[in-house]
Structures are given as C-alpha cells and as structure tokens.
Amino acid sequence: MSMPVNQYFKSERLLYRPLQMEDVHPYVKMCNEASRRRWFYFQEPHCLTEAFWIRGMENNIATWSRRVNVLKDDCGLAIVRKEDRALIGLVGISKFHGPEEELADVEIGYHIGEAYQGNGYGTEAAIAAVEWGLAELREFGAVPKIVGKAEHENKSSRRVLEKAGFTFVHEEPYLSVYERIGD
Ligand SMILES: CC(C)(COP(=O)(O)OP(=O)(O)OC[C@H]1O[C@@H](n2cnc3c(N)ncnc32)[C@H](O)[C@@H]1OP(=O)(O)O)[C@@H](O)C(=O)NCCC(=O)NCCS
C-alpha cells in the first residue's frame, strides 16, 4: 500500500508522526507518570498497560496509512523532538465516533512526558496541531472550530490552550471549555 500525501505536520523543534511499535514502552511509562494520572484519574487500569497501547498503536498506524478524516478519526500523532528523535508525548485532534460515545465537537488533546515538560513543547505542539486541524476542517468543508477542555485546576493545560489562541467559552462541572475558530 502506498502512503498517502505527506499528511503529517512539523514545527520549529518538533515533528509529529504516527506511533510505532517501539514507542510502546516509553509511551506507556509516560502514561503512568503522576502528572498525567492526576488528570486521567478516570482511566481504567487496563488503559495504562502495554497490551492496551499495542492495540492503540495498531489502530493509529492503520488510521495514518490512509487519508485521515479529522471529523471521524482519532488523529493522534507522536510528538518527536527533532534534535535527538526522542518521543516526548502525544497530540491529537479528534471528533471521536465510538459505539458508546460520540463527541459533539472536534477536540484537541495533548500530553508531554514529565522529563520534557516546562520547555514550551506542549504549547508548540498544540499550535501546530490546531493549525493542521483547522486546515483539515476547511478541506472537509466543515466549520473551522476546535474545542479544548481542561480540568479547572489543570493550569498548565489551560495555559497551553490560551497560548494556542483558544478563547474561554464556559465552565462545565469539572472542565473549563475553550474554543479556537479559524478564519
Ligand atoms: C499540559 C502539558 C501538556 C503542558 O506541557 P508543557 O510542555 O509543560 O507546556 P509548556 O512548557 O508549553 O507550558 C505551558 C504553560 O503552562 C504554565 N504552567 C506550567 N505548570 C503550571 C502550573 N502548575 N500553574 C500555572 N501554570 C503552569 C507554563 O508556565 C507555561 O506558561 P507560560 O509560558 O506563560 O509560562 C503537560 O503538563 C502534560 O502533559 N500534563 C499531563 C497531561 C495533561 O494534563 N494533558 C492535558 C489534558 S486537558
């Protein structure tokens, strides 16, 4: 199968690519770090295992081996530092359609491993993903709008959204809701 047009994006210090099987161990380690578990407390223990992520990586590889559809697919990409090719996190734009849940909006999600936090990587990845996502939405003839949600107390995530040009919209019981609307 030939790869589609290069769909991946990049930014000044980072590049974004589909997950690979060799990402399993470092990524699952990052998923189990306290700074992520604090905000993903609702995840069942099996979501923090390598077996779970091997399936997730297979799905991610399959998704990116064809033309992705930002209105249907889970368009997550590994964040890799150009300088040393280190896997530092994950960023994605999705309007998830599952058997039990369907998101009302196209949403952004991100995670940077603890060893790499505080260097502006989360902000850089969010900006790159949003620019890519808005362009894709336009391409699909959809409203160029991306929603970001963070727990009220997740100050660094809220700050990432603000620095990526999102505007605060309203509060839900646990979450602050932001949106970024393209031109
Ligand atoms: C949120 C996250 C992606 C930020 O990644 P990062 O690479 O550290 O982000 P940046 O370096 O770009 O910093 C973002 C901003 O948050 C600020 N920040 C960091 N910790 C903070 C805190 N405890 N209180 C207030 N602001 C904080 C930084 O100072 C920076 O703002 P500034 O540039 O105005 O100083 C990362 O902390 C993470 O992955 N957390 C766990 C998973 C998570 O929460 N994901 C989001 C779910 S909604």
CSV table of C-alpha atoms and ligand atoms in Angstrom, one decimal:
chain,number,residue,atom,x,y,z
A,1,MET,CA,0.0,0.0,0.0
A,2,SER,CA,1.4,3.4,-0.9
A,3,MET,CA,1.5,6.1,1.7
A,4,PRO,CA,-0.9,9.0,1.1
A,5,VAL,CA,0.4,12.5,0.5
A,6,ASN,CA,2.5,13.5,3.5
A,7,GLN,CA,-0.2,14.3,6.0
A,8,TYR,CA,2.0,14.9,9.0
A,9,PHE,CA,3.0,18.3,10.2
A,10,LYS,CA,6.0,19.7,11.9
A,11,SER,CA,7.1,22.8,13.9
A,12,GLU,CA,10.3,24.5,14.8
A,13,ARG,CA,11.7,22.0,17.3
A,14,LEU,CA,9.3,19.1,16.9
A,15,LEU,CA,7.9,16.7,14.4
A,16,TYR,CA,4.7,14.7,14.5
A,17,ARG,CA,4.4,11.1,13.2
A,18,PRO,CA,2.2,8.0,13.7
A,19,LEU,CA,3.1,5.9,16.7
A,20,GLN,CA,5.4,2.9,16.1
A,21,MET,CA,5.6,-0.3,17.9
A,22,GLU,CA,8.9,0.7,19.5
A,23,ASP,CA,7.1,3.6,21.2
A,24,VAL,CA,5.1,1.2,23.4
A,25,HIS,CA,7.5,1.0,26.3
A,26,PRO,CA,8.4,4.7,26.6
A,27,TYR,CA,4.9,5.9,26.0
A,28,VAL,CA,3.3,3.6,28.5
A,29,LYS,CA,5.9,4.7,31.0
A,30,MET,CA,4.8,8.3,30.3
A,31,CYS,CA,1.1,7.4,30.7
A,32,ASN,CA,1.8,6.1,34.2
A,33,GLU,CA,3.5,9.3,35.4
A,34,ALA,CA,1.9,11.1,38.2
A,35,SER,CA,1.4,14.4,36.3
A,36,ARG,CA,-0.7,12.5,33.7
A,37,ARG,CA,-2.6,10.2,36.0
A,38,ARG,CA,-3.6,13.2,38.1
A,39,TRP,CA,-5.8,14.4,35.2
A,40,PHE,CA,-6.7,11.0,33.7
A,41,TYR,CA,-7.8,9.5,37.0
A,42,PHE,CA,-10.9,8.1,35.4
A,43,GLN,CA,-8.9,5.7,33.1
A,44,GLU,CA,-9.3,2.1,34.0
A,45,PRO,CA,-6.0,0.3,35.0
A,46,HIS,CA,-6.0,-1.7,31.7
A,47,CYS,CA,-5.7,1.6,29.8
A,48,LEU,CA,-2.2,2.1,31.3
A,49,THR,CA,-0.8,-1.3,30.1
A,50,GLU,CA,1.4,-2.1,27.1
A,51,ALA,CA,-1.2,-4.6,25.8
A,52,PHE,CA,-3.8,-1.8,25.6
A,53,TRP,CA,-1.4,0.6,23.9
A,54,ILE,CA,-0.2,-2.1,21.4
A,55,ARG,CA,-3.8,-2.2,20.1
A,56,GLY,CA,-3.9,1.6,20.2
A,57,MET,CA,-0.7,1.8,18.2
A,58,GLU,CA,-2.0,-0.7,15.6
A,59,ASN,CA,-5.1,1.5,15.2
A,60,ASN,CA,-3.1,4.6,15.0
A,61,ILE,CA,-0.8,3.2,12.3
A,62,ALA,CA,-3.8,1.9,10.3
A,63,THR,CA,-5.5,5.4,10.6
A,64,TRP,CA,-2.5,7.2,9.3
A,65,SER,CA,-1.8,4.8,6.5
A,66,ARG,CA,-4.7,6.3,4.6
A,67,ARG,CA,-6.2,9.8,4.2
A,68,VAL,CA,-7.3,10.7,7.7
A,69,ASN,CA,-10.6,12.3,8.3
A,70,VAL,CA,-10.5,14.8,11.2
A,71,LEU,CA,-14.3,14.6,11.5
A,72,LYS,CA,-14.2,10.8,12.2
A,73,ASP,CA,-10.8,9.5,13.1
A,74,ASP,CA,-8.8,9.7,16.2
A,75,CYS,CA,-6.0,11.8,14.6
A,76,GLY,CA,-3.4,11.4,17.3
A,77,LEU,CA,0.3,11.7,16.5
A,78,ALA,CA,3.5,11.0,18.5
A,79,ILE,CA,5.5,14.2,19.2
A,80,VAL,CA,9.2,13.7,18.5
A,81,ARG,CA,12.0,16.1,19.2
A,82,LYS,CA,13.9,16.8,16.1
A,83,GLU,CA,17.3,17.3,17.9
A,84,ASP,CA,17.5,13.7,19.2
A,85,ARG,CA,14.4,11.9,17.8
A,86,ALA,CA,13.2,11.4,21.4
A,87,LEU,CA,9.5,10.6,21.8
A,88,ILE,CA,8.2,13.3,24.1
A,89,GLY,CA,4.4,13.0,24.0
A,90,LEU,CA,1.3,12.7,22.0
A,91,VAL,CA,-1.0,15.3,20.4
A,92,GLY,CA,-4.3,14.8,18.6
A,93,ILE,CA,-7.3,16.4,17.0
A,94,SER,CA,-10.4,14.2,17.1
A,95,LYS,CA,-14.1,14.1,16.8
A,96,PHE,CA,-14.4,10.6,18.2
A,97,HIS,CA,-17.1,8.3,17.0
A,98,GLY,CA,-17.3,5.2,19.1
A,99,PRO,CA,-20.0,2.7,19.9
A,100,GLU,CA,-20.7,4.3,23.3
A,101,GLU,CA,-19.7,7.8,22.8
A,102,GLU,CA,-19.6,10.5,20.1
A,103,LEU,CA,-18.0,13.8,20.7
A,104,ALA,CA,-20.1,16.8,19.8
A,105,ASP,CA,-17.1,18.8,18.7
A,106,VAL,CA,-13.7,18.4,17.2
A,107,GLU,CA,-11.4,18.4,20.2
A,108,ILE,CA,-7.7,18.8,20.8
A,109,GLY,CA,-5.8,16.6,23.3
A,110,TYR,CA,-2.1,16.5,24.3
A,111,HIS,CA,0.3,15.0,26.8
A,112,ILE,CA,4.0,15.7,27.3
A,113,GLY,CA,6.2,13.4,29.3
A,114,GLU,CA,7.4,14.7,32.7
A,115,ALA,CA,11.1,14.8,31.6
A,116,TYR,CA,10.2,17.2,28.8
A,117,GLN,CA,7.6,19.5,30.5
A,118,GLY,CA,8.2,23.2,31.0
A,119,ASN,CA,10.1,23.8,27.8
A,120,GLY,CA,7.2,25.1,25.7
A,121,TYR,CA,6.8,21.8,23.9
A,122,GLY,CA,3.1,21.5,24.9
A,123,THR,CA,2.3,24.9,23.5
A,124,GLU,CA,4.4,24.4,20.3
A,125,ALA,CA,2.6,21.0,19.7
A,126,ALA,CA,-0.9,22.5,20.4
A,127,ILE,CA,-0.3,25.4,18.0
A,128,ALA,CA,1.0,23.1,15.2
A,129,ALA,CA,-1.9,20.6,15.7
A,130,VAL,CA,-4.5,23.3,15.7
A,131,GLU,CA,-3.2,24.9,12.5
A,132,TRP,CA,-3.2,21.5,10.9
A,133,GLY,CA,-6.7,20.7,12.2
A,134,LEU,CA,-8.3,23.9,11.1
A,135,ALA,CA,-6.8,23.5,7.6
A,136,GLU,CA,-8.2,19.9,7.5
A,137,LEU,CA,-11.6,21.1,8.6
A,138,ARG,CA,-11.7,23.6,5.8
A,139,GLU,CA,-10.6,20.9,3.4
A,140,PHE,CA,-13.6,18.8,4.5
A,141,GLY,CA,-15.9,21.8,4.2
A,142,ALA,CA,-16.6,21.8,7.9
A,143,VAL,CA,-16.8,24.8,10.3
A,144,PRO,CA,-13.2,25.5,11.3
A,145,LYS,CA,-13.7,25.2,15.0
A,146,ILE,CA,-11.7,23.2,17.5
A,147,VAL,CA,-12.6,22.8,21.2
A,148,GLY,CA,-10.2,22.4,24.1
A,149,LYS,CA,-11.2,21.1,27.5
A,150,ALA,CA,-9.2,21.1,30.7
A,151,GLU,CA,-10.0,20.5,34.4
A,152,HIS,CA,-10.4,23.8,36.2
A,153,GLU,CA,-7.2,23.1,38.2
A,154,ASN,CA,-5.1,22.0,35.3
A,155,LYS,CA,-3.4,25.3,35.0
A,156,SER,CA,-0.7,24.3,32.6
A,157,SER,CA,-3.2,22.8,30.2
A,158,ARG,CA,-5.4,25.8,30.3
A,159,ARG,CA,-2.4,28.0,29.7
A,160,VAL,CA,-1.4,25.8,26.7
A,161,LEU,CA,-4.9,26.4,25.2
A,162,GLU,CA,-4.7,30.2,25.8
A,163,LYS,CA,-1.2,30.4,24.2
A,164,ALA,CA,-2.5,28.4,21.3
A,165,GLY,CA,-5.1,31.1,20.6
A,166,PHE,CA,-8.1,29.4,22.3
A,167,THR,CA,-10.8,31.6,23.9
A,168,PHE,CA,-12.6,30.6,27.2
A,169,VAL,CA,-16.2,29.8,26.5
A,170,HIS,CA,-17.8,28.4,29.6
A,171,GLU,CA,-17.4,26.1,32.6
A,172,GLU,CA,-18.8,22.6,32.9
A,173,PRO,CA,-18.9,20.8,36.2
A,174,TYR,CA,-15.3,19.7,36.1
A,175,LEU,CA,-14.0,21.3,32.9
A,176,SER,CA,-13.2,24.7,31.5
A,177,VAL,CA,-14.2,24.8,27.9
A,178,TYR,CA,-12.3,26.7,25.3
A,179,GLU,CA,-12.6,27.1,21.5
A,180,ARG,CA,-10.5,28.3,18.6
A,181,ILE,CA,-12.3,29.3,15.5
A,182,GLY,CA,-10.3,29.7,12.3
A,183,ASP,CA,-10.7,32.4,9.7
B,1,LIG,C1,-0.4,20.2,30.0
B,1,LIG,C2,1.0,19.8,29.4
B,1,LIG,C3,0.8,19.2,28.0
B,1,LIG,C4,1.9,21.1,29.3
B,1,LIG,O1,3.1,20.7,28.6
B,1,LIG,P1,4.4,21.6,28.7
B,1,LIG,O2,5.3,21.2,27.6
B,1,LIG,O3,4.9,21.5,30.1
B,1,LIG,O4,3.8,23.0,28.4
B,1,LIG,P2,4.6,24.4,28.2
B,1,LIG,O5,6.0,24.2,28.6
B,1,LIG,O6,4.2,24.8,26.8
B,1,LIG,O7,4.0,25.4,29.3
B,1,LIG,C5,2.6,25.8,29.2
B,1,LIG,C6,2.3,26.9,30.2
B,1,LIG,O8,1.9,26.3,31.4
B,1,LIG,C7,2.5,27.0,32.5
B,1,LIG,N1,2.5,26.1,33.7
B,1,LIG,C8,3.1,25.0,33.9
B,1,LIG,N2,2.8,24.5,35.1
B,1,LIG,C9,1.9,25.4,35.7
B,1,LIG,C10,1.3,25.5,36.9
B,1,LIG,N3,1.4,24.5,37.8
B,1,LIG,N4,0.5,26.5,37.2
B,1,LIG,C11,0.3,27.5,36.3
B,1,LIG,N5,0.9,27.5,35.0
B,1,LIG,C12,1.7,26.4,34.8
B,1,LIG,C13,3.8,27.3,32.0
B,1,LIG,O9,4.5,28.3,32.8
B,1,LIG,C14,3.5,27.8,30.6
B,1,LIG,O10,3.0,29.1,30.6
B,1,LIG,P3,4.0,30.4,30.3
B,1,LIG,O11,4.7,30.1,29.1
B,1,LIG,O12,3.0,31.5,30.3
B,1,LIG,O13,4.9,30.4,31.5
B,1,LIG,C15,1.8,18.8,30.3
B,1,LIG,O14,1.9,19.4,31.6
B,1,LIG,C16,1.1,17.5,30.5
B,1,LIG,O15,1.2,16.7,29.6
B,1,LIG,N6,0.3,17.3,31.6
B,1,LIG,C17,-0.3,16.0,31.8
B,1,LIG,C18,-1.4,15.6,30.8
B,1,LIG,C19,-2.4,16.7,30.6
B,1,LIG,O16,-2.8,17.4,31.6
B,1,LIG,N7,-2.9,16.9,29.4
B,1,LIG,C20,-4.0,17.8,29.1
B,1,LIG,C21,-5.3,17.3,29.5
B,1,LIG,S1,-6.6,18.5,29.3
